[in-house]
mmCIF file with all atom_site columns, C-alpha atoms in Angstrom:
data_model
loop_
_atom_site.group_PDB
_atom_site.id
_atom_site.type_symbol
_atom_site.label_atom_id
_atom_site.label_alt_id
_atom_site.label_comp_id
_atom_site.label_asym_id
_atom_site.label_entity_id
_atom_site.label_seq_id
_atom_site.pdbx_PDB_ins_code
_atom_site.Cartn_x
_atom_site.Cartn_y
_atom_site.Cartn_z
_atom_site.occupancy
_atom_site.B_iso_or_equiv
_atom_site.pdbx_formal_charge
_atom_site.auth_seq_id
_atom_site.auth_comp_id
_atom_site.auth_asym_id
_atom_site.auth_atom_id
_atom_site.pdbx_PDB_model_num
ATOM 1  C CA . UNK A 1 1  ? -12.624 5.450  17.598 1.00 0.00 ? 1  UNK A CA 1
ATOM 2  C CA . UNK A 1 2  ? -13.389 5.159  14.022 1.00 0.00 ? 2  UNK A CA 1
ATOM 3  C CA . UNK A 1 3  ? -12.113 2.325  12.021 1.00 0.00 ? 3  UNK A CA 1
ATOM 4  C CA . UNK A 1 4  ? -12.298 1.800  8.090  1.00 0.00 ? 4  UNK A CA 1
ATOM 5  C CA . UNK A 1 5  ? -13.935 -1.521 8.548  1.00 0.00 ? 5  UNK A CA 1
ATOM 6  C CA . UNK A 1 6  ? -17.016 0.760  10.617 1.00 0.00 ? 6  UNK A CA 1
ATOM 7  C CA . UNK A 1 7  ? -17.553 3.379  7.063  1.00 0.00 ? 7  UNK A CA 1
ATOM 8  C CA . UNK A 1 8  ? -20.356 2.595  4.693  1.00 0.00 ? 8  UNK A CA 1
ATOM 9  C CA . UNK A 1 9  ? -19.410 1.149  1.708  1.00 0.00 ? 9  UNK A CA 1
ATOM 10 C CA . UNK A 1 10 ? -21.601 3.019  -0.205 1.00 0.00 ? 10 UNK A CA 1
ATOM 11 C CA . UNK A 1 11 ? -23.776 5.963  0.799  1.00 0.00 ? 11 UNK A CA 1
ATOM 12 C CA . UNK A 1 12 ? -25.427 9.279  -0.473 1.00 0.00 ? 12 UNK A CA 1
ATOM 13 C CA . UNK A 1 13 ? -23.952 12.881 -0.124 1.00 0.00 ? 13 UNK A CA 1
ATOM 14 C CA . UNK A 1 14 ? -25.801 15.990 -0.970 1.00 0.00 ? 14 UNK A CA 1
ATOM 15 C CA . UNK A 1 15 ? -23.964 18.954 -2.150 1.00 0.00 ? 15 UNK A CA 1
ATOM 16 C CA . UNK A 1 16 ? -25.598 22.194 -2.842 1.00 0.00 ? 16 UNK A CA 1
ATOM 17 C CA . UNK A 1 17 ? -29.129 20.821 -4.555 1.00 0.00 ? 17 UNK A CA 1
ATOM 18 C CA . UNK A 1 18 ? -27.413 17.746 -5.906 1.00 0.00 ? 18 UNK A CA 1
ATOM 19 C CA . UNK A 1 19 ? -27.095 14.369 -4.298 1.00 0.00 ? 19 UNK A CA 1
ATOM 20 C CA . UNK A 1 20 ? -24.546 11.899 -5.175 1.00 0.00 ? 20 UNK A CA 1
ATOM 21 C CA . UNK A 1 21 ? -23.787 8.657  -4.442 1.00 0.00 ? 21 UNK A CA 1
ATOM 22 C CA . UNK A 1 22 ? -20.344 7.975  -2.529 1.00 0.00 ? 22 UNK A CA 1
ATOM 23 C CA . UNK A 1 23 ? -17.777 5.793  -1.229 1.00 0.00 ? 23 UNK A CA 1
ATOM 24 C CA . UNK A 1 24 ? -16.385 6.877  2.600  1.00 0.00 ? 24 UNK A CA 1
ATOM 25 C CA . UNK A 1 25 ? -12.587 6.441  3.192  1.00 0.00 ? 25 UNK A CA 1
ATOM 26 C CA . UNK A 1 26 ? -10.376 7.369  6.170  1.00 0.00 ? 26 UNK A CA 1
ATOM 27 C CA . UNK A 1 27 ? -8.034  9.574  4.372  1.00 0.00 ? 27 UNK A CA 1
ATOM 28 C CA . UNK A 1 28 ? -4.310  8.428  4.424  1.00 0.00 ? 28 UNK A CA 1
ATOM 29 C CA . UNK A 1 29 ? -1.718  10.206 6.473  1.00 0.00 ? 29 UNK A CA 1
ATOM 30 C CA . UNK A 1 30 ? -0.430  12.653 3.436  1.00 0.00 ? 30 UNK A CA 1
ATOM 31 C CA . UNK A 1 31 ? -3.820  13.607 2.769  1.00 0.00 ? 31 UNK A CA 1
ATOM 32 C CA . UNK A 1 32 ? -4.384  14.388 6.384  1.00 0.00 ? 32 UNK A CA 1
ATOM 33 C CA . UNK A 1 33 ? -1.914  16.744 6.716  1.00 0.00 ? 33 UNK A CA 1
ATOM 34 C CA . UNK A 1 34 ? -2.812  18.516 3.996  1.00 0.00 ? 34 UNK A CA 1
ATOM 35 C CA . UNK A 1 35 ? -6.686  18.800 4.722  1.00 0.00 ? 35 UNK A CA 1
ATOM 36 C CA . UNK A 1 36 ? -6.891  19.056 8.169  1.00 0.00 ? 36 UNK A CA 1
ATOM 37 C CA . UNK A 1 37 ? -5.622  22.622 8.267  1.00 0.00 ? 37 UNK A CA 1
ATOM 38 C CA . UNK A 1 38 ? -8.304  23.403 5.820  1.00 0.00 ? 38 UNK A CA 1
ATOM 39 C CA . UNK A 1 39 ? -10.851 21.839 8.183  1.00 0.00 ? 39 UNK A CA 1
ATOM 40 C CA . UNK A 1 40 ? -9.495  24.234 10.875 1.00 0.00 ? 40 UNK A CA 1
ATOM 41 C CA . UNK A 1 41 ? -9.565  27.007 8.944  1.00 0.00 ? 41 UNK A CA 1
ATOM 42 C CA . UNK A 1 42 ? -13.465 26.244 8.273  1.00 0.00 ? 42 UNK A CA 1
ATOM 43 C CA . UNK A 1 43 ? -14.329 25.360 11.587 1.00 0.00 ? 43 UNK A CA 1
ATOM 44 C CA . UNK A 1 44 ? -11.524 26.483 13.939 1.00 0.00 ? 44 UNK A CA 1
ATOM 45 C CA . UNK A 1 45 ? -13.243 24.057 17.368 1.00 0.00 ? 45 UNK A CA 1
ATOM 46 C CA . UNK A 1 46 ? -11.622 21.482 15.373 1.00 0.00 ? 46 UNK A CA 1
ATOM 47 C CA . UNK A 1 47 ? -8.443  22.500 16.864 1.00 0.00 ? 47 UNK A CA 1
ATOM 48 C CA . UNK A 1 48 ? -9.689  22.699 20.265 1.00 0.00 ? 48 UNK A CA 1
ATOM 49 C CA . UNK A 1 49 ? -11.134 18.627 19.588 1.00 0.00 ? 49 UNK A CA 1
ATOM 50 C CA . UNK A 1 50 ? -7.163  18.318 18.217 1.00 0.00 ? 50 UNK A CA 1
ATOM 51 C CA . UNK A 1 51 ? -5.946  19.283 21.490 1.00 0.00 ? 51 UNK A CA 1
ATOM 52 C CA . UNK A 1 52 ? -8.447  17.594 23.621 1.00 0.00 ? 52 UNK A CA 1
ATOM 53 C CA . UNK A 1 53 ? -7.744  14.256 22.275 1.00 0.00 ? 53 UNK A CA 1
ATOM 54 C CA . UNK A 1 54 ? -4.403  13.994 24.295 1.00 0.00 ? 54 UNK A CA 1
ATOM 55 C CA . UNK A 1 55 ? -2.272  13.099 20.797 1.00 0.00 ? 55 UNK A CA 1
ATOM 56 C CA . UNK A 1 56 ? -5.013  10.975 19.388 1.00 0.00 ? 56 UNK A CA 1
ATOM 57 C CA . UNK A 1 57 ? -4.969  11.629 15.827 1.00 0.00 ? 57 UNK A CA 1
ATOM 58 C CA . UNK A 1 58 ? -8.539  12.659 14.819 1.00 0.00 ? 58 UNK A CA 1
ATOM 59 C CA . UNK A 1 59 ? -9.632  10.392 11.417 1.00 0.00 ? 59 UNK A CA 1
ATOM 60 C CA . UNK A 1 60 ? -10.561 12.693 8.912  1.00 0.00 ? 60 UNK A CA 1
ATOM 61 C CA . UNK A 1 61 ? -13.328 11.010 5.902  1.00 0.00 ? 61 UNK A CA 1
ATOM 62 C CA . UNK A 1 62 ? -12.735 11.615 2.442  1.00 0.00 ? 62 UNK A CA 1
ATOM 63 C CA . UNK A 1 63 ? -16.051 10.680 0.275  1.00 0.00 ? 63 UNK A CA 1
ATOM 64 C CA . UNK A 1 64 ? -15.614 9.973  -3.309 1.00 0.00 ? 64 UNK A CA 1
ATOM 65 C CA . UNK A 1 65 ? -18.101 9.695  -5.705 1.00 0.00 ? 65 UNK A CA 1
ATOM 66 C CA . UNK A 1 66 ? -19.247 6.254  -6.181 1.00 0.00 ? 66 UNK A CA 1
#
């Protein structure tokens, strides 16, 4: 199980040729409902992982540029 305490504080993301430095967050429970069906949509096992948690919410990390 991830905790907040367990993200690096600071790390390095690359997106497209361009890295960035970030900050990791668990995203709060508004933003979670409003990203994860994006995340599904994008990569629809993440459903199936939903489901096979037994109710476990599934932490979803939101980087931010640092």
């Amino acid at each position: 199980h991830l905790t907040e305490g367990a993200l690096p504080e600071l790390g390095t993301a690359q997106v497209g040729s361009e890295r960035r430095s970030v900050r990791a967050r668990v995203a709060s429970d508004e933003e979670r409902e409003r990203l994860w069906p994006k995340a599904v949509a994008a990569y629809s096992d993440y459903e199936t992982y939903q489901r096979r948690s037994k109710g476990r919410k599934i932490p979803m990390v939101i980087l931010e540029r640092a």
